Amino acid sequence: IDQPNVITCKAMVAWEAGKDLVMEEVEVSPPQPLEIRVKVICTSLCRTDITAWESQAIFPRIFGHEASGIVESVGEGVTEFVKGDHVLTVFTGECKTCKHCESKKSNMCQVLGLERRGVMHSDQGTRFSVKGKPVYHYCAVSSFSEYTVVHSGCAVKVSQQAPLEKICLLSCGVAAGLGAAWNVADISKGSIVVIFGLGTVGLAVAQGAKLRGASQIIGVDINPEKYEKAKCFGVTDFLNPNEYNEPIQQVIKRISGGGTDYSFECIGNTGMVTTALQSCCDGWGLTVTLGVPKTNPEIASHYSAFLSGKTLKGSLFGGWKPKSDLPSLVNKYMNRVDEFITHNLPFEDINKAFTLMREGKCLRCVIHM
Ligand code: APR
Ligand code: ZN
């Protein structure tokens, strides 16, 4: 059997918080037991990459977690993948054997869940180095590299017919929004929905709500440029909180006849979780959180919200179990993601994608390796 060697390739390395990524020659070690090495084909930039790059302290690091690619080699014990398989990487894995993987109620794998320390799950080590210096991972994916190593439980085999330059969006943001609407909230026909934040995540919730037959989809965003685009995704009413002299939840209550059936926080602002909770109706109003806050992680709420029957529900990756659910989502949805792709850029221009997203000028930028 061929033993995979170290690969030297290009990667965009973050050396410091908030500083432009730098293209470097990196060494990518062979996949360790139960890992696979993937040739990344496309990766899209997600808001969470930016949040981590701005606010975390683990450097040097290779960011990127929304990606598609082709298996280049497999480590010992991998039976599920062979060289040439098409895959999506996932930032939260599925081991298939832990209590959560065995439960229908959870996608929070206890073995391959969200990795926060910048290393691989199996040995807390890294698979990248630059001039002998280790480079940390991000979410155990690190797709801003021509080659990356991921645990075989953090990759999903997809149809060879699915266009890799599009389906990378289903590896995180779009899937998270659709799943929040379908799996977590389970929106029913005729419902009234409010969505806070009309980025890719919020607009995917809107599309999911529309497909479920929601009758009114209210979109809230401080960027007025979002409205035109949002209409295509099913948003029926647009509210810019800066244009009102009263709290936005009061406006929402008024136009929804007493509060919405569902509200979704897709900004990453815990203050907005409170507003979202105040915007849904008594009795059965459900607030779902999707955002990942950078600061002030505590949530404030008056207890009366819960006395009056409201529910606050968290979610990660829209409740999808990646291995079990993503292949069929890809088959069903691969031709519907185009509207989310506002920019396509070559790998060396990745810093432009960061700027576009920080300035609120894009939904998804797909980076072509
Ligand atoms: N009120 C209303 N809208 C806001 C506010 C605010 N205070 N602050 C930001 N927004 C809007 C932005 O104008 C933008 O349109 O929220 C939207 C966020 O969209 P993106 O930045 O494109 O982020 P997205 O990729 O959709 O992710 C949203 O989900 O996965 C998490 O980490 C991610 O927390 C982030 C959230
Ligand atoms: Zn598990």
PDB file of N, CA, C and O in Angstrom, residues 14 23 26 125 152 179 203 356:
ATOM      1  N   ALA A  14      -3.547  32.978   9.008  1.00  0.00           N
ATOM      2  CA  ALA A  14      -3.812  34.147   9.862  1.00  0.00           C
ATOM      3  C   ALA A  14      -2.745  34.148  10.947  1.00  0.00           C
ATOM      4  O   ALA A  14      -2.652  33.209  11.732  1.00  0.00           O
ATOM      5  N   MET A  23      -0.559  34.368   2.258  1.00  0.00           N
ATOM      6  CA  MET A  23      -0.387  33.088   1.570  1.00  0.00           C
ATOM      7  C   MET A  23       0.987  32.512   1.893  1.00  0.00           C
ATOM      8  O   MET A  23       1.998  33.193   1.729  1.00  0.00           O
ATOM      9  N   VAL A  26       2.670  25.704   3.156  1.00  0.00           N
ATOM     10  CA  VAL A  26       2.507  24.954   4.408  1.00  0.00           C
ATOM     11  C   VAL A  26       2.759  23.474   4.153  1.00  0.00           C
ATOM     12  O   VAL A  26       2.595  22.980   3.031  1.00  0.00           O
ATOM     13  N   GLY A 125      -3.348  17.454  18.414  1.00  0.00           N
ATOM     14  CA  GLY A 125      -2.208  17.959  17.642  1.00  0.00           C
ATOM     15  C   GLY A 125      -2.676  18.718  16.418  1.00  0.00           C
ATOM     16  O   GLY A 125      -3.883  18.833  16.164  1.00  0.00           O
ATOM     17  N   SER A 152     -12.465  11.568   9.748  1.00  0.00           N
ATOM     18  CA  SER A 152     -13.424  11.008   8.789  1.00  0.00           C
ATOM     19  C   SER A 152     -14.872  11.209   9.264  1.00  0.00           C
ATOM     20  O   SER A 152     -15.798  11.187   8.453  1.00  0.00           O
ATOM     21  N   GLY A 179     -32.268  24.190   8.278  1.00  0.00           N
ATOM     22  CA  GLY A 179     -32.523  23.242   9.368  1.00  0.00           C
ATOM     23  C   GLY A 179     -33.218  23.900  10.548  1.00  0.00           C
ATOM     24  O   GLY A 179     -34.072  23.290  11.198  1.00  0.00           O
ATOM     25  N   LEU A 203     -31.438  34.553   5.633  1.00  0.00           N
ATOM     26  CA  LEU A 203     -32.169  34.379   4.373  1.00  0.00           C
ATOM     27  C   LEU A 203     -32.448  32.904   4.089  1.00  0.00           C
ATOM     28  O   LEU A 203     -33.459  32.560   3.461  1.00  0.00           O
ATOM     29  N   LEU A 356     -15.458  42.330   1.947  1.00  0.00           N
ATOM     30  CA  LEU A 356     -16.844  42.380   1.469  1.00  0.00           C
ATOM     31  C   LEU A 356     -17.818  42.000   2.567  1.00  0.00           C
ATOM     32  O   LEU A 356     -18.850  42.649   2.759  1.00  0.00           O
TER      33      LEU A 356
END
